[in-house]
Every structure is written in structure tokens, then in C-alpha cells.
Coordinates of N, CA and C in Angstrom, one line a residue:
X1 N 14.4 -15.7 41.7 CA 13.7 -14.4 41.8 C 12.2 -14.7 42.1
X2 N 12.1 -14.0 43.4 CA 9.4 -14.4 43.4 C 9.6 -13.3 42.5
X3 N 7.9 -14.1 42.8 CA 7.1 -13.1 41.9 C 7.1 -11.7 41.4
X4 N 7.0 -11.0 42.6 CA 7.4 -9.5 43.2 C 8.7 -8.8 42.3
X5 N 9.7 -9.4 42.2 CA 10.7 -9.2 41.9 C 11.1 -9.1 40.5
X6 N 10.3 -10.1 40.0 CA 10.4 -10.3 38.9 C 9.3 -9.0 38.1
X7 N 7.9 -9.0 38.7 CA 6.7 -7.9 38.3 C 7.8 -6.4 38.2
X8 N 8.7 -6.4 38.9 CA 9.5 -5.6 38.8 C 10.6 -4.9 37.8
X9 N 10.5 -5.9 37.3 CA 11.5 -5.9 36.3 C 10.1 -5.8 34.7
X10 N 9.5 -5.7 35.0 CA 8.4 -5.5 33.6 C 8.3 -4.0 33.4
X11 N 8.5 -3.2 32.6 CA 8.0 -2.0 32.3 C 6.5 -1.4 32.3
X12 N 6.0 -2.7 31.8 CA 4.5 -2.2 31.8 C 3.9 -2.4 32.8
X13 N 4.6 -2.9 33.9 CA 4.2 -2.7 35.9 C 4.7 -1.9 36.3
X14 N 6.1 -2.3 36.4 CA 7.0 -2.0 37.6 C 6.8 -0.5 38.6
X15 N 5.5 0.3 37.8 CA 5.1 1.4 38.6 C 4.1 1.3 39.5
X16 N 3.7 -0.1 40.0 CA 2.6 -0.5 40.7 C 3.1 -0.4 42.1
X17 N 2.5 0.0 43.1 CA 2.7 0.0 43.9 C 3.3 -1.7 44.4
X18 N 3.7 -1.1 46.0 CA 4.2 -2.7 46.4 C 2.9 -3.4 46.7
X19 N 1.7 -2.9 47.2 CA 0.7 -3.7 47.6 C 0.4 -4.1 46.5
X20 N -0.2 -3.6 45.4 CA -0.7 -3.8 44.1 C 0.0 -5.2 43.7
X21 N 1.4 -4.9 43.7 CA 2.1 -6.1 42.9 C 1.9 -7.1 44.0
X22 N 1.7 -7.2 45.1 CA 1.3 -8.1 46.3 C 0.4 -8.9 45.9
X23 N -0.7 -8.3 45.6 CA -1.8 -8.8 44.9 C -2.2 -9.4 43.5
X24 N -1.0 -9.1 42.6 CA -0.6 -9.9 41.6 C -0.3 -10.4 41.4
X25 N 0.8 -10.6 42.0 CA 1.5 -12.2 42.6 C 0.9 -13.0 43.0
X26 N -0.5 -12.9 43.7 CA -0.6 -13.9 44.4 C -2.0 -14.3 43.2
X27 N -2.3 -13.7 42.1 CA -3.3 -14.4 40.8 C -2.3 -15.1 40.2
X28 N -1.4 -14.3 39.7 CA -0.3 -15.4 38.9 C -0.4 -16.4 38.5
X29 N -0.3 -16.8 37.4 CA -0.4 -18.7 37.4 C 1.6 -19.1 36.2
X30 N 2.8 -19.8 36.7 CA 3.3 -19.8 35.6 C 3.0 -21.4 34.9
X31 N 3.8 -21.1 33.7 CA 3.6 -22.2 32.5 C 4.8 -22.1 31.6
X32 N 4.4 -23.2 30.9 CA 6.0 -23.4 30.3 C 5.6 -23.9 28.8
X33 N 5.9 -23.6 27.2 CA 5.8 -24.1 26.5 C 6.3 -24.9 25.8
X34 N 6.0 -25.6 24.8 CA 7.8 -26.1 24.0 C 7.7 -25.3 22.8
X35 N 8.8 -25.3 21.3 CA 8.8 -24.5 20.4 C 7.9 -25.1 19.6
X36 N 6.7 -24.5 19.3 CA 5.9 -24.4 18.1 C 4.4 -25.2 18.9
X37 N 4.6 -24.8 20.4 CA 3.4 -25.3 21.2 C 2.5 -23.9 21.1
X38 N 1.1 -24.2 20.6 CA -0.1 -22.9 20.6 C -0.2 -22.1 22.6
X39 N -0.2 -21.2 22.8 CA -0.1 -20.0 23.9 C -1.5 -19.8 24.2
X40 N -1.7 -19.8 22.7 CA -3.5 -19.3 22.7 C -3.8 -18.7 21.1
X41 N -4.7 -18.9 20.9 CA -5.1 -19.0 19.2 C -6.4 -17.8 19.3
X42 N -6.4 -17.5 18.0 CA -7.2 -16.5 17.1 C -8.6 -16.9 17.3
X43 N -9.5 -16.6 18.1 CA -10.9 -17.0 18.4 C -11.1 -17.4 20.2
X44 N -10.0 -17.5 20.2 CA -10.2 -18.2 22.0 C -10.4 -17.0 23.0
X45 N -11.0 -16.9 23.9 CA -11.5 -16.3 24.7 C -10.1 -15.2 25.4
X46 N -10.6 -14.0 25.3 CA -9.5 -12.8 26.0 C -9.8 -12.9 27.2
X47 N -9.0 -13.8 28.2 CA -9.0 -14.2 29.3 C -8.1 -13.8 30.4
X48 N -7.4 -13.2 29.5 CA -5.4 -13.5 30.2 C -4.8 -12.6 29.5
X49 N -3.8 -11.6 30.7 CA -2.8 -11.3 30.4 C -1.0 -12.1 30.4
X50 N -0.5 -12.0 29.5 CA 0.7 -12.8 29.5 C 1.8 -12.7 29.2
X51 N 3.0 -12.9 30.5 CA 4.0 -11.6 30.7 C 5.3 -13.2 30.3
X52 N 6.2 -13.1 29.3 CA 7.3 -13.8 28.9 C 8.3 -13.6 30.1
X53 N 8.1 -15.0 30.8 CA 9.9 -14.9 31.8 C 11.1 -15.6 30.8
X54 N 11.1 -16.1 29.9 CA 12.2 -16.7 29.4 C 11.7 -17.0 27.7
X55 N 12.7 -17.1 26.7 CA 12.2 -17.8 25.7 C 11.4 -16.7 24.7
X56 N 10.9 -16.9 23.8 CA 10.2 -16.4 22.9 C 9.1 -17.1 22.0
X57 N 8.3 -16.1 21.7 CA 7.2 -16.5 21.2 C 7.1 -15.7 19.7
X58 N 6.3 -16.4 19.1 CA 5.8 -15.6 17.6 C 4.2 -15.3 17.5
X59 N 3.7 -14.0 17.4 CA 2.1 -13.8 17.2 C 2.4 -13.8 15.8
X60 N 1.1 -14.2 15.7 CA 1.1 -14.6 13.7 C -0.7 -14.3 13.9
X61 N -1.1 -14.0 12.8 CA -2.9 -13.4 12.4 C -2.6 -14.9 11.0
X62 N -3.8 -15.8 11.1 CA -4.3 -16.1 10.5 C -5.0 -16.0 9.0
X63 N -4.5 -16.1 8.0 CA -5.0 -15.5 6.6 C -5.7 -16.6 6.4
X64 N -6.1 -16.1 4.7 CA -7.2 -17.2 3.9 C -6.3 -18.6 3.9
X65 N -7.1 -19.7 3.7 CA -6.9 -20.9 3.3 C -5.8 -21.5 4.4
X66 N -5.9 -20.7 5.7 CA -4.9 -21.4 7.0 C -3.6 -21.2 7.0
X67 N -3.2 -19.7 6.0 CA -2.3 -19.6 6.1 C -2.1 -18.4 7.4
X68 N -0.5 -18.6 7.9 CA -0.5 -18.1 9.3 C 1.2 -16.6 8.7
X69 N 0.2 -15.7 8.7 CA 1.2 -14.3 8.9 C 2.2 -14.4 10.3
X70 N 3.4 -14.4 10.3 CA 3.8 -13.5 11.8 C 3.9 -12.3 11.6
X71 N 3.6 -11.4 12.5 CA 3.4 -10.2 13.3 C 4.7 -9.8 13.7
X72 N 4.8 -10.7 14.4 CA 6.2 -10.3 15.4 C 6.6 -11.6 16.2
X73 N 7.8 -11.3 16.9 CA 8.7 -11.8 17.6 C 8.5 -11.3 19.5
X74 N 8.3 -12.0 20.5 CA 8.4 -11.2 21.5 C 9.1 -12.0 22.5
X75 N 9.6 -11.8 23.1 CA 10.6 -12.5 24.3 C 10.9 -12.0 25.6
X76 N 11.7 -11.8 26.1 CA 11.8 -12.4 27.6 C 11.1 -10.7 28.2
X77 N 10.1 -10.7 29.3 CA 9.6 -9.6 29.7 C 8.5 -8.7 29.1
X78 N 8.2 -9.3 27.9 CA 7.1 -9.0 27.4 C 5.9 -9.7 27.3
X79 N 4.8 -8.4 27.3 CA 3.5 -8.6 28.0 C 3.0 -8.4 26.4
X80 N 1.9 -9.6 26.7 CA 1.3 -10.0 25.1 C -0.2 -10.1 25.6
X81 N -1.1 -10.1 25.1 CA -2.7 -10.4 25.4 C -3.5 -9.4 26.5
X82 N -2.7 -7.9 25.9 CA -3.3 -6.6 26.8 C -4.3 -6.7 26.4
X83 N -4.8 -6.7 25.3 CA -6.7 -6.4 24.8 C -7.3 -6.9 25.8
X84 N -6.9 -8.0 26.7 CA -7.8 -8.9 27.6 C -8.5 -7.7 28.3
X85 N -7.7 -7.0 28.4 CA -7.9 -5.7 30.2 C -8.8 -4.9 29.0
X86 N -8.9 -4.7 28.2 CA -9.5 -3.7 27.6 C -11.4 -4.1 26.6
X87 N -11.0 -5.6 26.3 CA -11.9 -6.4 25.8 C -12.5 -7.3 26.2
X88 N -13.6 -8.2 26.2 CA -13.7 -9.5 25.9 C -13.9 -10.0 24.9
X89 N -13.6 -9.8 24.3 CA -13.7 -10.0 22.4 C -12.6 -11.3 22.3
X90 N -12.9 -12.1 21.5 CA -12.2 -13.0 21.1 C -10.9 -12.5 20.5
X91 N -9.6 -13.2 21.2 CA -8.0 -13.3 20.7 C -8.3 -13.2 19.2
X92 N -7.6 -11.8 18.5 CA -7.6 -11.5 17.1 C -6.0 -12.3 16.5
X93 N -5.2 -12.8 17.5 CA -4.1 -13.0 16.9 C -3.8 -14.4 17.4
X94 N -2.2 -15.6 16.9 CA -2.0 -16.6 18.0 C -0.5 -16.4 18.3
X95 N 0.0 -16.9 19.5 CA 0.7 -16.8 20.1 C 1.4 -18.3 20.3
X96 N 2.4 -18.7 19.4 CA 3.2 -19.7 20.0 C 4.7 -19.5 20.3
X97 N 5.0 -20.7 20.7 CA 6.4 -20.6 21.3 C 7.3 -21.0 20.7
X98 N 8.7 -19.9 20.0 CA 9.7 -20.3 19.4 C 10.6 -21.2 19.3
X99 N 10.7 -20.7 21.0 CA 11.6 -21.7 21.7 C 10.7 -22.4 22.5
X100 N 11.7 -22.8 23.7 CA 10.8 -22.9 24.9 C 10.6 -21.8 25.9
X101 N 9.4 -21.7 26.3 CA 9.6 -20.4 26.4 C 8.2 -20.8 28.0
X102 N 8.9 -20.0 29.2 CA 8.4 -19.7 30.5 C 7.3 -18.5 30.4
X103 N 6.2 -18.8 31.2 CA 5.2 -17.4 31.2 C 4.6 -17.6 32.3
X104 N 4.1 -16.2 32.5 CA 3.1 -15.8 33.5 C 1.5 -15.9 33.0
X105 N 0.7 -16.2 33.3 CA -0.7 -16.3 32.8 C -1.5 -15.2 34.3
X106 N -2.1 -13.8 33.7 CA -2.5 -13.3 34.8 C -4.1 -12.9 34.2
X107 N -5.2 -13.3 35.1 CA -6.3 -13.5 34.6 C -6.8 -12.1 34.1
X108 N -7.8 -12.0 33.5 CA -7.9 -10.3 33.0 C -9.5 -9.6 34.2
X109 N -10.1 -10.9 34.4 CA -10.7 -10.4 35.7 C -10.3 -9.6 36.8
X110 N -9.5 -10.4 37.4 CA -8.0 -10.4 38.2 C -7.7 -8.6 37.9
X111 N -7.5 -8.8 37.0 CA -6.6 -7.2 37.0 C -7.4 -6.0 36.9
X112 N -9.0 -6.5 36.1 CA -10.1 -5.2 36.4 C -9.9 -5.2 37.9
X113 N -10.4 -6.2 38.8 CA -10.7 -6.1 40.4 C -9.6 -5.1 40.7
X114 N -7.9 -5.5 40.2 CA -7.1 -5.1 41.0 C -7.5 -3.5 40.6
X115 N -7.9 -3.0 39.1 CA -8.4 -1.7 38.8 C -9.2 -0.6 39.7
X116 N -10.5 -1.7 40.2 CA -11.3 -1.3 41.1 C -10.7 -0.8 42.3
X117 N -10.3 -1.9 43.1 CA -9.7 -1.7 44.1 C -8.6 -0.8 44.6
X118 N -7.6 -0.5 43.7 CA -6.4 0.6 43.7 C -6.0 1.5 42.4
X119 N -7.3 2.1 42.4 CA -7.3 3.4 41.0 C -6.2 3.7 40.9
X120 N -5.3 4.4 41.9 CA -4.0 4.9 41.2 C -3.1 4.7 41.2
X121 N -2.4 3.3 41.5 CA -1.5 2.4 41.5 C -1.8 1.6 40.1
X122 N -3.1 1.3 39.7 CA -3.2 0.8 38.4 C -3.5 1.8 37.3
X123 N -3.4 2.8 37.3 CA -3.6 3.5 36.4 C -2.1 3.7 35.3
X124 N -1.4 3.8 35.7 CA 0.2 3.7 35.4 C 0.2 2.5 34.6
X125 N -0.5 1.8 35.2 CA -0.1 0.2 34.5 C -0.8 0.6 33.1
X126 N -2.5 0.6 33.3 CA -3.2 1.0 32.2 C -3.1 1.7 31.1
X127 N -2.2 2.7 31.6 CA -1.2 4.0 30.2 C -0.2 3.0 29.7
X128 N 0.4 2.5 30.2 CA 1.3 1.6 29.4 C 0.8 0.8 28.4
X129 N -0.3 0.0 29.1 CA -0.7 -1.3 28.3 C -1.5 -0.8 26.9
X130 N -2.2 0.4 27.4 CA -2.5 1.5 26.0 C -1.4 1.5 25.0
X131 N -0.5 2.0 25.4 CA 0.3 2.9 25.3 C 0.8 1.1 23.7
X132 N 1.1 0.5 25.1 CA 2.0 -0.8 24.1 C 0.8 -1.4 23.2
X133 N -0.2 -1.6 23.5 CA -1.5 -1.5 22.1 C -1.4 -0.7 20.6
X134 N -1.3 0.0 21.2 CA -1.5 1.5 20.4 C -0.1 1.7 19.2
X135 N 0.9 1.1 19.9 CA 2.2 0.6 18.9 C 2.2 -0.4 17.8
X136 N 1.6 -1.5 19.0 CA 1.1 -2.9 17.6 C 0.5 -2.8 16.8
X137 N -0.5 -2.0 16.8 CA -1.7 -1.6 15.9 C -0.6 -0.4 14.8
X138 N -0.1 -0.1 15.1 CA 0.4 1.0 14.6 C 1.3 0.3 13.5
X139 N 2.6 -0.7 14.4 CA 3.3 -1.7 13.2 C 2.4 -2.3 12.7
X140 N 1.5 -2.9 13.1 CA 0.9 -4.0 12.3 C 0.0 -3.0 11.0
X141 N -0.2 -2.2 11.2 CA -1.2 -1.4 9.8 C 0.6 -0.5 8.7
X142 N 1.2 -0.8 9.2 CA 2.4 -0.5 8.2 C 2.7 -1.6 7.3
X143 N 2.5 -2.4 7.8 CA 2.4 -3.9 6.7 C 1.8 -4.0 5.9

């Protein structure tokens, strides 16, 4: 499956136009982790958006004395590290790999530009990524 094909199959895209996702594919970077390899940790720069093609990961928020909460479970087709589009604030959470687990790394510069450049192709995107924020926040304060 390219790129394209796969941006397709994501929910929190797949309403991008074809040019849009043209253009996303071609920032793309993928990667691969092993189980219990760090994705990106609690203080590191909100850089990246990052969409799961295979495998699963665990976000966990760091407590007192290095102890590590999980959050959640997320796996194949899910988009993790939306605050990037919304923030630059340092990663509040970390992200490793359960398994082994395939990803997309899509830079969050990258996706303002694509904002600029095609307001209403990415707007769809941006209600979603709200939208899937707005959830986490929501489970994670039920805890």
C-alpha cells in the first residue's frame, strides 16, 4: 500500500483532499520500533505528528519518584502527538512500543504549512484532531 493509500485509511485524514494528501506523503518519514523502545518522552519537543501503521504502543504520564502511569493502549491507525499542530509546548506524555510497532513521523511544521496553504481541505483534518484531543483529555480526567 503508498503512502496515499494508506493516509486513506486514517480517520482523522481520510477527508483531505487528493492534493493535500499528495503533499503529505511526500513530508512523511516512516520508522519502526521494538517493544518497550521510547517513541518520544514527556519533555521532548512537540515536533511530530504520529500515525501507527502496525503494532502498538502505550502512552503512560510520568508520576513522582519515576513512576510511569499508562493512559492508554493505541494501535494500528492511530494518530498520537496531535498537540504538536496545536502547541509547541513540550510532549506532556511518553509513547513507547508494545510490540513492534511501524509508524509515520509527520512533522507539525509540515502540517501548519499544509494549513496555510489549503484552508479547506485541512480544516476537516483539524476538527478531528480537536475532536480526538478533546476525548483524551476527557478519559484521562475520569481517572
Amino acid at each position: 500500500m503508498d503512502k496515499i493509500e494508506f493516509l486513506k485509511t486514517i480517520p482523522a485524514i481520510n477527508d483531505l483532499s487528493d492534493k493535500t494528501l499528495e503533499k503529505l506523503s511526500a513530508v512523511m518519514e516512516r520508522s519502526q520500533a521494538k517493544p518497550g523502545e521510547a517513541i518520544f518522552s514527556e519533555g521532548d519537543p512537540s515536533d511530530n505528528l504520529y500515525i501507527i501503521e502496525s503494532g502498538s504502543a502505550i502512552i503512560s504520564k510520568r508520576l513522582a519518584a519515576g513512576v510511569e502511569k499508562p493512559l492508554s493502549v493505541s494501535g494500528e491507525k492511530s494518530v498520537i502527538g496531535e498537540m504538536s499542530f496545536f502547541t509547541d509546548r513540550a510532549r506532556t506524555a511518553n509513547l513507547k512500543a508494545k510490540s513492534d510497532v511501524i509508524y509515520w513521523r509527520i512533522p507539525s511544521k509540515s502540517l501548519k504549512q499544509l494549513a496555510e496553504e489549503e484552508p479547506s481541505s485541512m480544516l476537516k483534518m483539524v476538527e478531528k484532531l480537536l475532536l480526538l484531543t478533546l476525548e483524551r483529555l476527557e478519559f484521562t480526567s475520569r481517572e
